[in-house]
Amino acid sequence: MKTKKIYDLSVKSITALAAFLILLMVIVIMGNIILGGWSHITWEFLTTAPEEGMTKGGIFPAIFGTFLLVIIMSIFGIPIGTISAIYLTEYAKQESFTYKVIRFSVNTLAGIPAIVFGLFGLGFFVQFVGRGLDNVLYGGEMLRWGQPNILWASLTMALLTLPVVIVSVEEAIRAVPRELREASFALGATKWQTIRKVIIPNSITGILTGGILAVSRGAGEVAPILFTGAAYFLPYLPTSLSDQFMELGYHIYIMSTQSPDVEATRPIQYATTLVLLILTFALNFSAIFLRYRLRKTKAKFS
């Protein structure tokens, strides 16, 4: 009996220690970033452009570009991921060849390194689609879409986050009770009417969860946009989908590796990292708050 208690206590201590180490790492990382960057965040830093080789000035173009990138990525990625998940759960037969091919493709996409998505975006979106559009629209005499821009970067990022959205929405749809589907069919509803009126409303929180996860990953990724749209420095904000843009993650990478005076930019690196985290958390909290309101409204009328 005593040996059993010692064994249980040891397992409990080891698991608690592992959990505490994770908490400790988060506290150390966040504390280091906050202490290093908080004092440098001012209104001027948030609302002005970089100056003097990025050793002075602010990061507003990078904040604007990151926000725009996440929004455009979500506009394309979340609907396509949701529609794909609906097909896989409601229409495709799991033993069919088509289902297996799509499932294999989703699993493969989830395991591809981010830099490969960047190279794919450069070859497919920029060189193939963009150059094709320039040939059709301008006869090949003008280079507008056949160069890196925010649209191709957003589409590449949407492709990167697609497996996250699909898996999350699939889980949410499968969690809808079968009785609700059967009741809908018993009342004479068609398959599409059941999906639109029963399944999607009951899985909307899962769809938002997929969106939150996609935003979290998309806002922090740098590799996919290296070749498809991010710029080292721009004195202006993007005003059309064919413009390049600055991004917070890429801005941190540039300052830490390409700056002529890394020590001078260190406070800016900390402050930019903190702003990137705050922006990501703000987008996540907005989606979480919307999900909470939808759950509350649903519970009120159920």
PDB file of C-alpha atoms in Angstrom:
ATOM      1  CA  MET A   1       0.000   0.000   0.000  1.00  0.00           C
ATOM      2  CA  LYS A   2       2.837   2.364   0.921  1.00  0.00           C
ATOM      3  CA  THR A   3       4.633   1.615  -2.340  1.00  0.00           C
ATOM      4  CA  LYS A   4       1.463   2.357  -4.303  1.00  0.00           C
ATOM      5  CA  LYS A   5       1.082   5.737  -2.573  1.00  0.00           C
ATOM      6  CA  ILE A   6       4.711   6.622  -3.300  1.00  0.00           C
ATOM      7  CA  TYR A   7       4.207   5.622  -6.958  1.00  0.00           C
ATOM      8  CA  ASP A   8       1.032   7.751  -7.269  1.00  0.00           C
ATOM      9  CA  LEU A   9       2.745  10.685  -5.584  1.00  0.00           C
ATOM     10  CA  SER A  10       5.733  10.405  -7.934  1.00  0.00           C
ATOM     11  CA  VAL A  11       3.536  10.368 -11.041  1.00  0.00           C
ATOM     12  CA  LYS A  12       1.533  13.325  -9.732  1.00  0.00           C
ATOM     13  CA  SER A  13       4.721  15.270  -8.974  1.00  0.00           C
ATOM     14  CA  ILE A  14       6.262  14.588 -12.398  1.00  0.00           C
ATOM     15  CA  THR A  15       3.123  15.601 -14.298  1.00  0.00           C
ATOM     16  CA  ALA A  16       2.732  18.726 -12.142  1.00  0.00           C
ATOM     17  CA  LEU A  17       6.384  19.604 -12.722  1.00  0.00           C
ATOM     18  CA  ALA A  18       5.950  19.240 -16.499  1.00  0.00           C
ATOM     19  CA  ALA A  19       2.891  21.512 -16.424  1.00  0.00           C
ATOM     20  CA  PHE A  20       4.748  24.023 -14.210  1.00  0.00           C
ATOM     21  CA  LEU A  21       7.707  24.103 -16.610  1.00  0.00           C
ATOM     22  CA  ILE A  22       5.369  25.069 -19.457  1.00  0.00           C
ATOM     23  CA  LEU A  23       3.871  27.832 -17.324  1.00  0.00           C
ATOM     24  CA  LEU A  24       7.357  28.971 -16.313  1.00  0.00           C
ATOM     25  CA  MET A  25       8.543  29.143 -19.924  1.00  0.00           C
ATOM     26  CA  VAL A  26       5.526  31.250 -20.894  1.00  0.00           C
ATOM     27  CA  ILE A  27       6.111  33.595 -17.939  1.00  0.00           C
ATOM     28  CA  VAL A  28       9.828  33.954 -18.753  1.00  0.00           C
ATOM     29  CA  ILE A  29       9.228  34.594 -22.469  1.00  0.00           C
ATOM     30  CA  MET A  30       6.369  37.031 -21.921  1.00  0.00           C
ATOM     31  CA  GLY A  31       8.175  38.760 -19.055  1.00  0.00           C
ATOM     32  CA  ASN A  32      11.322  39.198 -21.134  1.00  0.00           C
ATOM     33  CA  ILE A  33       9.371  40.651 -24.056  1.00  0.00           C
ATOM     34  CA  ILE A  34       7.276  42.954 -21.869  1.00  0.00           C
ATOM     35  CA  LEU A  35      10.234  44.243 -19.846  1.00  0.00           C
ATOM     36  CA  GLY A  36      12.308  44.787 -22.978  1.00  0.00           C
ATOM     37  CA  GLY A  37       9.658  46.444 -25.098  1.00  0.00           C
ATOM     38  CA  TRP A  38       7.074  48.119 -22.880  1.00  0.00           C
ATOM     39  CA  SER A  39       9.067  51.299 -22.245  1.00  0.00           C
ATOM     40  CA  HIS A  40       9.594  51.853 -25.970  1.00  0.00           C
ATOM     41  CA  ILE A  41       5.919  51.721 -26.929  1.00  0.00           C
ATOM     42  CA  THR A  42       4.614  55.233 -27.386  1.00  0.00           C
ATOM     43  CA  TRP A  43       1.921  56.827 -29.498  1.00  0.00           C
ATOM     44  CA  GLU A  44       4.594  58.041 -31.907  1.00  0.00           C
ATOM     45  CA  PHE A  45       6.075  54.535 -32.148  1.00  0.00           C
ATOM     46  CA  LEU A  46       2.656  53.102 -33.072  1.00  0.00           C
ATOM     47  CA  THR A  47       1.671  55.777 -35.570  1.00  0.00           C
ATOM     48  CA  THR A  48       4.817  56.661 -37.529  1.00  0.00           C
ATOM     49  CA  ALA A  49       6.986  54.941 -40.128  1.00  0.00           C
ATOM     50  CA  PRO A  50      10.555  53.673 -39.535  1.00  0.00           C
ATOM     51  CA  GLU A  51      13.336  56.236 -39.932  1.00  0.00           C
ATOM     52  CA  GLU A  52      17.120  56.333 -40.228  1.00  0.00           C
ATOM     53  CA  GLY A  53      17.701  52.724 -41.261  1.00  0.00           C
ATOM     54  CA  MET A  54      14.930  51.503 -38.919  1.00  0.00           C
ATOM     55  CA  THR A  55      16.923  52.592 -35.859  1.00  0.00           C
ATOM     56  CA  LYS A  56      14.326  55.274 -35.093  1.00  0.00           C
ATOM     57  CA  GLY A  57      10.697  56.036 -35.848  1.00  0.00           C
ATOM     58  CA  GLY A  58       7.727  53.708 -35.543  1.00  0.00           C
ATOM     59  CA  ILE A  59       6.126  50.614 -37.000  1.00  0.00           C
ATOM     60  CA  PHE A  60       2.725  51.786 -38.228  1.00  0.00           C
ATOM     61  CA  PRO A  61       3.165  50.453 -41.811  1.00  0.00           C
ATOM     62  CA  ALA A  62       4.001  47.007 -40.370  1.00  0.00           C
ATOM     63  CA  ILE A  63       0.956  47.064 -38.042  1.00  0.00           C
ATOM     64  CA  PHE A  64      -1.328  48.083 -40.907  1.00  0.00           C
ATOM     65  CA  GLY A  65       0.145  45.452 -43.242  1.00  0.00           C
ATOM     66  CA  THR A  66      -0.166  42.652 -40.674  1.00  0.00           C
ATOM     67  CA  PHE A  67      -3.784  43.555 -39.914  1.00  0.00           C
ATOM     68  CA  LEU A  68      -4.655  43.705 -43.615  1.00  0.00           C
ATOM     69  CA  LEU A  69      -2.876  40.395 -44.287  1.00  0.00           C
ATOM     70  CA  VAL A  70      -4.830  38.593 -41.553  1.00  0.00           C
ATOM     71  CA  ILE A  71      -8.173  40.021 -42.703  1.00  0.00           C
ATOM     72  CA  ILE A  72      -7.683  39.073 -46.382  1.00  0.00           C
ATOM     73  CA  MET A  73      -6.326  35.651 -45.379  1.00  0.00           C
ATOM     74  CA  SER A  74      -9.426  35.024 -43.232  1.00  0.00           C
ATOM     75  CA  ILE A  75     -11.799  36.174 -45.995  1.00  0.00           C
ATOM     76  CA  PHE A  76     -10.407  33.498 -48.319  1.00  0.00           C
ATOM     77  CA  GLY A  77      -9.286  30.766 -45.915  1.00  0.00           C
ATOM     78  CA  ILE A  78     -12.208  30.393 -43.500  1.00  0.00           C
ATOM     79  CA  PRO A  79     -15.027  30.062 -46.101  1.00  0.00           C
ATOM     80  CA  ILE A  80     -13.038  27.616 -48.259  1.00  0.00           C
ATOM     81  CA  GLY A  81     -12.051  25.576 -45.207  1.00  0.00           C
ATOM     82  CA  THR A  82     -15.628  25.526 -43.933  1.00  0.00           C
ATOM     83  CA  ILE A  83     -17.069  24.450 -47.302  1.00  0.00           C
ATOM     84  CA  SER A  84     -14.429  21.715 -47.589  1.00  0.00           C
ATOM     85  CA  ALA A  85     -15.259  20.460 -44.094  1.00  0.00           C
ATOM     86  CA  ILE A  86     -18.986  20.400 -44.922  1.00  0.00           C
ATOM     87  CA  TYR A  87     -18.273  18.311 -48.033  1.00  0.00           C
ATOM     88  CA  LEU A  88     -16.052  15.870 -46.141  1.00  0.00           C
ATOM     89  CA  THR A  89     -18.527  15.381 -43.289  1.00  0.00           C
ATOM     90  CA  GLU A  90     -21.894  15.616 -45.039  1.00  0.00           C
ATOM     91  CA  TYR A  91     -21.466  14.539 -48.659  1.00  0.00           C
ATOM     92  CA  ALA A  92     -18.316  12.479 -49.200  1.00  0.00           C
ATOM     93  CA  LYS A  93     -18.387   8.787 -48.320  1.00  0.00           C
ATOM     94  CA  GLN A  94     -15.469   7.866 -46.081  1.00  0.00           C
ATOM     95  CA  GLU A  95     -14.738   4.685 -48.044  1.00  0.00           C
ATOM     96  CA  SER A  96     -14.707   6.480 -51.404  1.00  0.00           C
ATOM     97  CA  PHE A  97     -11.524   7.186 -53.357  1.00  0.00           C
ATOM     98  CA  THR A  98     -12.307  10.917 -53.521  1.00  0.00           C
ATOM     99  CA  TYR A  99     -12.609  11.190 -49.736  1.00  0.00           C
ATOM    100  CA  LYS A 100      -9.321   9.355 -49.209  1.00  0.00           C
ATOM    101  CA  VAL A 101      -7.512  11.579 -51.709  1.00  0.00           C
ATOM    102  CA  ILE A 102      -8.862  14.773 -50.122  1.00  0.00           C
ATOM    103  CA  ARG A 103      -8.078  13.506 -46.619  1.00  0.00           C
ATOM    104  CA  PHE A 104      -4.543  12.644 -47.688  1.00  0.00           C
ATOM    105  CA  SER A 105      -4.152  16.100 -49.251  1.00  0.00           C
ATOM    106  CA  VAL A 106      -5.336  17.875 -46.076  1.00  0.00           C
ATOM    107  CA  ASN A 107      -2.996  15.803 -43.893  1.00  0.00           C
ATOM    108  CA  THR A 108      -0.103  16.448 -46.280  1.00  0.00           C
ATOM    109  CA  LEU A 109      -0.768  20.199 -46.326  1.00  0.00           C
ATOM    110  CA  ALA A 110      -0.691  20.228 -42.520  1.00  0.00           C
ATOM    111  CA  GLY A 111       2.809  18.734 -42.495  1.00  0.00           C
ATOM    112  CA  ILE A 112       4.461  20.838 -45.209  1.00  0.00           C
ATOM    113  CA  PRO A 113       7.060  23.356 -43.913  1.00  0.00           C
ATOM    114  CA  ALA A 114       5.981  26.975 -44.130  1.00  0.00           C
ATOM    115  CA  ILE A 115       8.882  27.940 -46.409  1.00  0.00           C
ATOM    116  CA  VAL A 116       7.601  25.476 -49.024  1.00  0.00           C
ATOM    117  CA  PHE A 117       4.276  27.346 -49.072  1.00  0.00           C
ATOM    118  CA  GLY A 118       6.239  30.509 -49.777  1.00  0.00           C
ATOM    119  CA  LEU A 119       8.019  28.923 -52.732  1.00  0.00           C
ATOM    120  CA  PHE A 120       4.718  27.531 -54.011  1.00  0.00           C
ATOM    121  CA  GLY A 121       3.099  30.966 -53.710  1.00  0.00           C
ATOM    122  CA  LEU A 122       5.973  32.513 -55.670  1.00  0.00           C
ATOM    123  CA  GLY A 123       5.728  29.954 -58.446  1.00  0.00           C
ATOM    124  CA  PHE A 124       1.957  29.594 -58.690  1.00  0.00           C
ATOM    125  CA  PHE A 125       0.384  32.881 -57.612  1.00  0.00           C
ATOM    126  CA  VAL A 126       3.114  35.358 -58.614  1.00  0.00           C
ATOM    127  CA  GLN A 127       4.683  33.749 -61.684  1.00  0.00           C
ATOM    128  CA  PHE A 128       1.769  31.738 -63.105  1.00  0.00           C
ATOM    129  CA  VAL A 129      -1.464  33.501 -62.098  1.00  0.00           C
ATOM    130  CA  GLY A 130      -0.013  37.028 -61.790  1.00  0.00           C
ATOM    131  CA  ARG A 131       1.965  36.949 -65.040  1.00  0.00           C
ATOM    132  CA  GLY A 132      -1.055  35.391 -66.746  1.00  0.00           C
ATOM    133  CA  LEU A 133      -3.284  38.248 -65.561  1.00  0.00           C
ATOM    134  CA  ASP A 134      -0.765  40.820 -66.770  1.00  0.00           C
ATOM    135  CA  ASN A 135      -0.653  39.162 -70.197  1.00  0.00           C
ATOM    136  CA  VAL A 136      -4.450  39.082 -70.438  1.00  0.00           C
ATOM    137  CA  LEU A 137      -5.147  42.560 -69.017  1.00  0.00           C
ATOM    138  CA  TYR A 138      -2.138  44.537 -70.268  1.00  0.00           C
ATOM    139  CA  GLY A 139      -0.743  42.423 -73.105  1.00  0.00           C
ATOM    140  CA  GLY A 140       2.417  41.739 -71.080  1.00  0.00           C
ATOM    141  CA  GLU A 141       3.511  45.389 -71.353  1.00  0.00           C
ATOM    142  CA  MET A 142       2.776  46.246 -67.721  1.00  0.00           C
ATOM    143  CA  LEU A 143       3.882  44.361 -64.598  1.00  0.00           C
ATOM    144  CA  ARG A 144       1.215  44.764 -61.943  1.00  0.00           C
ATOM    145  CA  TRP A 145       0.010  41.357 -60.722  1.00  0.00           C
ATOM    146  CA  GLY A 146       3.091  39.365 -61.720  1.00  0.00           C
ATOM    147  CA  GLN A 147       5.081  40.569 -58.728  1.00  0.00           C
ATOM    148  CA  PRO A 148       4.847  40.000 -54.969  1.00  0.00           C
ATOM    149  CA  ASN A 149       1.885  41.759 -53.374  1.00  0.00           C
ATOM    150  CA  ILE A 150      -0.485  41.498 -50.446  1.00  0.00           C
ATOM    151  CA  LEU A 151      -3.092  39.464 -52.346  1.00  0.00           C
ATOM    152  CA  TRP A 152      -0.687  36.649 -53.253  1.00  0.00           C
ATOM    153  CA  ALA A 153       0.785  36.696 -49.732  1.00  0.00           C
ATOM    154  CA  SER A 154      -2.702  36.442 -48.199  1.00  0.00           C
ATOM    155  CA  LEU A 155      -3.722  33.590 -50.507  1.00  0.00           C
ATOM    156  CA  THR A 156      -0.500  31.728 -49.680  1.00  0.00           C
ATOM    157  CA  MET A 157      -1.170  32.223 -45.984  1.00  0.00           C
ATOM    158  CA  ALA A 158      -4.786  31.086 -46.426  1.00  0.00           C
ATOM    159  CA  LEU A 159      -3.485  27.889 -48.031  1.00  0.00           C
ATOM    160  CA  LEU A 160      -1.128  27.393 -45.081  1.00  0.00           C
ATOM    161  CA  THR A 161      -3.924  27.714 -42.510  1.00  0.00           C
ATOM    162  CA  LEU A 162      -6.506  25.742 -44.500  1.00  0.00           C
ATOM    163  CA  PRO A 163      -5.895  22.370 -42.729  1.00  0.00           C
ATOM    164  CA  VAL A 164      -6.373  24.037 -39.331  1.00  0.00           C
ATOM    165  CA  VAL A 165      -9.766  25.415 -40.364  1.00  0.00           C
ATOM    166  CA  ILE A 166     -10.898  22.173 -42.016  1.00  0.00           C
ATOM    167  CA  VAL A 167     -10.069  19.961 -39.035  1.00  0.00           C
ATOM    168  CA  SER A 168     -11.663  22.349 -36.522  1.00  0.00           C
ATOM    169  CA  VAL A 169     -14.875  22.719 -38.513  1.00  0.00           C
ATOM    170  CA  GLU A 170     -15.065  18.967 -39.156  1.00  0.00           C
ATOM    171  CA  GLU A 171     -14.913  18.284 -35.424  1.00  0.00           C
ATOM    172  CA  ALA A 172     -17.623  20.882 -34.776  1.00  0.00           C
ATOM    173  CA  ILE A 173     -19.932  19.459 -37.455  1.00  0.00           C
ATOM    174  CA  ARG A 174     -19.478  15.884 -36.228  1.00  0.00           C
ATOM    175  CA  ALA A 175     -20.418  17.071 -32.723  1.00  0.00           C
ATOM    176  CA  VAL A 176     -23.898  18.104 -33.920  1.00  0.00           C
ATOM    177  CA  PRO A 177     -26.318  15.455 -32.556  1.00  0.00           C
ATOM    178  CA  ARG A 178     -27.587  13.000 -35.164  1.00  0.00           C
ATOM    179  CA  GLU A 179     -31.123  13.420 -33.803  1.00  0.00           C
ATOM    180  CA  LEU A 180     -31.192  17.021 -35.079  1.00  0.00           C
ATOM    181  CA  ARG A 181     -30.367  15.857 -38.602  1.00  0.00           C
ATOM    182  CA  GLU A 182     -32.969  13.096 -38.468  1.00  0.00           C
ATOM    183  CA  ALA A 183     -35.623  15.478 -37.139  1.00  0.00           C
ATOM    184  CA  SER A 184     -34.879  17.901 -39.984  1.00  0.00           C
ATOM    185  CA  PHE A 185     -35.182  15.146 -42.612  1.00  0.00           C
ATOM    186  CA  ALA A 186     -38.365  13.868 -40.952  1.00  0.00           C
ATOM    187  CA  LEU A 187     -39.911  17.323 -41.404  1.00  0.00           C
ATOM    188  CA  GLY A 188     -39.195  17.175 -45.133  1.00  0.00           C
ATOM    189  CA  ALA A 189     -36.083  19.317 -45.305  1.00  0.00           C
ATOM    190  CA  THR A 190     -33.539  18.660 -48.024  1.00  0.00           C
ATOM    191  CA  LYS A 191     -29.859  17.934 -47.376  1.00  0.00           C
ATOM    192  CA  TRP A 192     -28.845  21.529 -48.093  1.00  0.00           C
ATOM    193  CA  GLN A 193     -31.687  22.945 -45.979  1.00  0.00           C
ATOM    194  CA  THR A 194     -30.565  20.727 -43.087  1.00  0.00           C
ATOM    195  CA  ILE A 195     -26.977  21.932 -43.455  1.00  0.00           C
ATOM    196  CA  ARG A 196     -28.004  25.582 -43.707  1.00  0.00           C
ATOM    197  CA  LYS A 197     -30.655  25.623 -40.978  1.00  0.00           C
ATOM    198  CA  VAL A 198     -29.426  22.977 -38.531  1.00  0.00           C
ATOM    199  CA  ILE A 199     -25.787  21.998 -38.929  1.00  0.00           C
ATOM    200  CA  ILE A 200     -24.102  25.344 -39.593  1.00  0.00           C
ATOM    201  CA  PRO A 201     -25.934  27.226 -36.783  1.00  0.00           C
ATOM    202  CA  ASN A 202     -25.073  24.448 -34.327  1.00  0.00           C
ATOM    203  CA  SER A 203     -21.416  24.339 -35.362  1.00  0.00           C
ATOM    204  CA  ILE A 204     -20.810  28.084 -35.727  1.00  0.00           C
ATOM    205  CA  THR A 205     -18.687  28.163 -32.570  1.00  0.00           C
ATOM    206  CA  GLY A 206     -16.414  25.479 -34.030  1.00  0.00           C
ATOM    207  CA  ILE A 207     -16.092  27.501 -37.235  1.00  0.00           C
ATOM    208  CA  LEU A 208     -15.036  30.515 -35.179  1.00  0.00           C
ATOM    209  CA  THR A 209     -12.558  28.343 -33.282  1.00  0.00           C
ATOM    210  CA  GLY A 210     -11.004  27.347 -36.595  1.00  0.00           C
ATOM    211  CA  GLY A 211     -10.819  30.997 -37.541  1.00  0.00           C
ATOM    212  CA  ILE A 212      -9.131  31.864 -34.250  1.00  0.00           C
ATOM    213  CA  LEU A 213      -6.501  29.160 -34.729  1.00  0.00           C
ATOM    214  CA  ALA A 214      -5.924  30.275 -38.320  1.00  0.00           C
ATOM    215  CA  VAL A 215      -5.463  33.906 -37.261  1.00  0.00           C
ATOM    216  CA  SER A 216      -3.065  32.860 -34.510  1.00  0.00           C
ATOM    217  CA  ARG A 217      -0.876  30.957 -36.912  1.00  0.00           C
ATOM    218  CA  GLY A 218      -1.174  33.375 -39.837  1.00  0.00           C
ATOM    219  CA  ALA A 219      -0.258  36.481 -37.861  1.00  0.00           C
ATOM    220  CA  GLY A 220       3.029  35.006 -36.676  1.00  0.00           C
ATOM    221  CA  GLU A 221       4.258  33.247 -39.823  1.00  0.00           C
ATOM    222  CA  VAL A 222       7.022  34.896 -41.826  1.00  0.00           C
ATOM    223  CA  ALA A 223       8.368  32.290 -44.249  1.00  0.00           C
ATOM    224  CA  PRO A 224       5.328  32.179 -46.623  1.00  0.00           C
ATOM    225  CA  ILE A 225       5.391  35.939 -47.205  1.00  0.00           C
ATOM    226  CA  LEU A 226       9.148  36.269 -47.784  1.00  0.00           C
ATOM    227  CA  PHE A 227       8.716  35.617 -51.510  1.00  0.00           C
ATOM    228  CA  THR A 228       5.093  36.576 -52.058  1.00  0.00           C
ATOM    229  CA  GLY A 229       4.556  40.098 -50.744  1.00  0.00           C
ATOM    230  CA  ALA A 230       6.488  41.378 -47.717  1.00  0.00           C
ATOM    231  CA  ALA A 231       8.785  44.339 -48.272  1.00  0.00           C
ATOM    232  CA  TYR A 232      11.963  45.358 -46.412  1.00  0.00           C
ATOM    233  CA  PHE A 233      10.779  48.946 -46.121  1.00  0.00           C
ATOM    234  CA  LEU A 234       7.990  50.995 -47.670  1.00  0.00           C
ATOM    235  CA  PRO A 235       7.385  54.719 -47.149  1.00  0.00           C
ATOM    236  CA  TYR A 236       3.666  54.291 -47.897  1.00  0.00           C
ATOM    237  CA  LEU A 237       0.744  52.047 -46.951  1.00  0.00           C
ATOM    238  CA  PRO A 238      -0.711  49.507 -49.403  1.00  0.00           C
ATOM    239  CA  THR A 239      -3.726  51.017 -51.158  1.00  0.00           C
ATOM    240  CA  SER A 240      -4.567  48.150 -53.504  1.00  0.00           C
ATOM    241  CA  LEU A 241      -4.278  44.374 -53.561  1.00  0.00           C
ATOM    242  CA  SER A 242      -1.336  44.609 -55.975  1.00  0.00           C
ATOM    243  CA  ASP A 243       0.829  46.589 -53.530  1.00  0.00           C
ATOM    244  CA  GLN A 244       3.588  45.156 -51.367  1.00  0.00           C
ATOM    245  CA  PHE A 245       3.360  45.632 -47.615  1.00  0.00           C
ATOM    246  CA  MET A 246       5.347  45.600 -44.382  1.00  0.00           C
ATOM    247  CA  GLU A 247       4.624  42.909 -41.796  1.00  0.00           C
ATOM    248  CA  LEU A 248       5.504  42.812 -38.099  1.00  0.00           C
ATOM    249  CA  GLY A 249       7.100  39.345 -38.084  1.00  0.00           C
ATOM    250  CA  TYR A 250       9.177  40.123 -41.164  1.00  0.00           C
ATOM    251  CA  HIS A 251      10.088  43.512 -39.700  1.00  0.00           C
ATOM    252  CA  ILE A 252      11.471  41.787 -36.568  1.00  0.00           C
ATOM    253  CA  TYR A 253      13.418  39.342 -38.737  1.00  0.00           C
ATOM    254  CA  ILE A 254      14.933  42.163 -40.799  1.00  0.00           C
ATOM    255  CA  MET A 255      15.943  44.227 -37.779  1.00  0.00           C
ATOM    256  CA  SER A 256      17.533  41.269 -36.015  1.00  0.00           C
ATOM    257  CA  THR A 257      19.478  39.941 -39.018  1.00  0.00           C
ATOM    258  CA  GLN A 258      19.916  42.686 -41.636  1.00  0.00           C
ATOM    259  CA  SER A 259      20.195  45.880 -39.608  1.00  0.00           C
ATOM    260  CA  PRO A 260      23.615  47.629 -39.732  1.00  0.00           C
ATOM    261  CA  ASP A 261      23.296  48.337 -35.990  1.00  0.00           C
ATOM    262  CA  VAL A 262      21.499  45.464 -34.271  1.00  0.00           C
ATOM    263  CA  GLU A 263      22.160  46.871 -30.772  1.00  0.00           C
ATOM    264  CA  ALA A 264      20.481  50.156 -31.677  1.00  0.00           C
ATOM    265  CA  THR A 265      17.401  48.322 -32.937  1.00  0.00           C
ATOM    266  CA  ARG A 266      17.139  45.899 -29.980  1.00  0.00           C
ATOM    267  CA  PRO A 267      14.536  47.989 -28.045  1.00  0.00           C
ATOM    268  CA  ILE A 268      12.533  48.339 -31.275  1.00  0.00           C
ATOM    269  CA  GLN A 269      12.703  44.557 -31.775  1.00  0.00           C
ATOM    270  CA  TYR A 270      11.282  43.948 -28.287  1.00  0.00           C
ATOM    271  CA  ALA A 271       8.601  46.583 -28.730  1.00  0.00           C
ATOM    272  CA  THR A 272       7.633  45.241 -32.174  1.00  0.00           C
ATOM    273  CA  THR A 273       7.398  41.705 -30.814  1.00  0.00           C
ATOM    274  CA  LEU A 274       5.161  42.932 -27.995  1.00  0.00           C
ATOM    275  CA  VAL A 275       2.932  44.785 -30.464  1.00  0.00           C
ATOM    276  CA  LEU A 276       2.692  41.641 -32.632  1.00  0.00           C
ATOM    277  CA  LEU A 277       1.592  39.604 -29.606  1.00  0.00           C
ATOM    278  CA  ILE A 278      -0.934  42.262 -28.558  1.00  0.00           C
ATOM    279  CA  LEU A 279      -2.343  42.448 -32.105  1.00  0.00           C
ATOM    280  CA  THR A 280      -2.656  38.645 -32.279  1.00  0.00           C
ATOM    281  CA  PHE A 281      -4.281  38.482 -28.846  1.00  0.00           C
ATOM    282  CA  ALA A 282      -6.669  41.297 -29.787  1.00  0.00           C
ATOM    283  CA  LEU A 283      -7.792  39.479 -32.943  1.00  0.00           C
ATOM    284  CA  ASN A 284      -8.202  36.256 -30.968  1.00  0.00           C
ATOM    285  CA  PHE A 285     -10.138  37.932 -28.166  1.00  0.00           C
ATOM    286  CA  SER A 286     -12.448  39.556 -30.724  1.00  0.00           C
ATOM    287  CA  ALA A 287     -13.265  36.141 -32.193  1.00  0.00           C
ATOM    288  CA  ILE A 288     -13.606  34.583 -28.714  1.00  0.00           C
ATOM    289  CA  PHE A 289     -15.959  37.380 -27.625  1.00  0.00           C
ATOM    290  CA  LEU A 290     -18.049  36.901 -30.788  1.00  0.00           C
ATOM    291  CA  ARG A 291     -18.155  33.146 -30.110  1.00  0.00           C
ATOM    292  CA  TYR A 292     -19.240  33.793 -26.514  1.00  0.00           C
ATOM    293  CA  ARG A 293     -22.028  36.106 -27.659  1.00  0.00           C
ATOM    294  CA  LEU A 294     -23.257  33.556 -30.179  1.00  0.00           C
ATOM    295  CA  ARG A 295     -23.271  30.806 -27.544  1.00  0.00           C
ATOM    296  CA  LYS A 296     -25.172  33.055 -25.160  1.00  0.00           C
ATOM    297  CA  THR A 297     -27.721  33.972 -27.825  1.00  0.00           C
ATOM    298  CA  LYS A 298     -28.105  30.325 -28.815  1.00  0.00           C
ATOM    299  CA  ALA A 299     -28.637  29.252 -25.177  1.00  0.00           C
ATOM    300  CA  LYS A 300     -31.219  32.013 -24.732  1.00  0.00           C
ATOM    301  CA  PHE A 301     -33.404  30.811 -27.591  1.00  0.00           C
ATOM    302  CA  SER A 302     -32.905  27.056 -27.098  1.00  0.00           C
TER     303      SER A 302
END
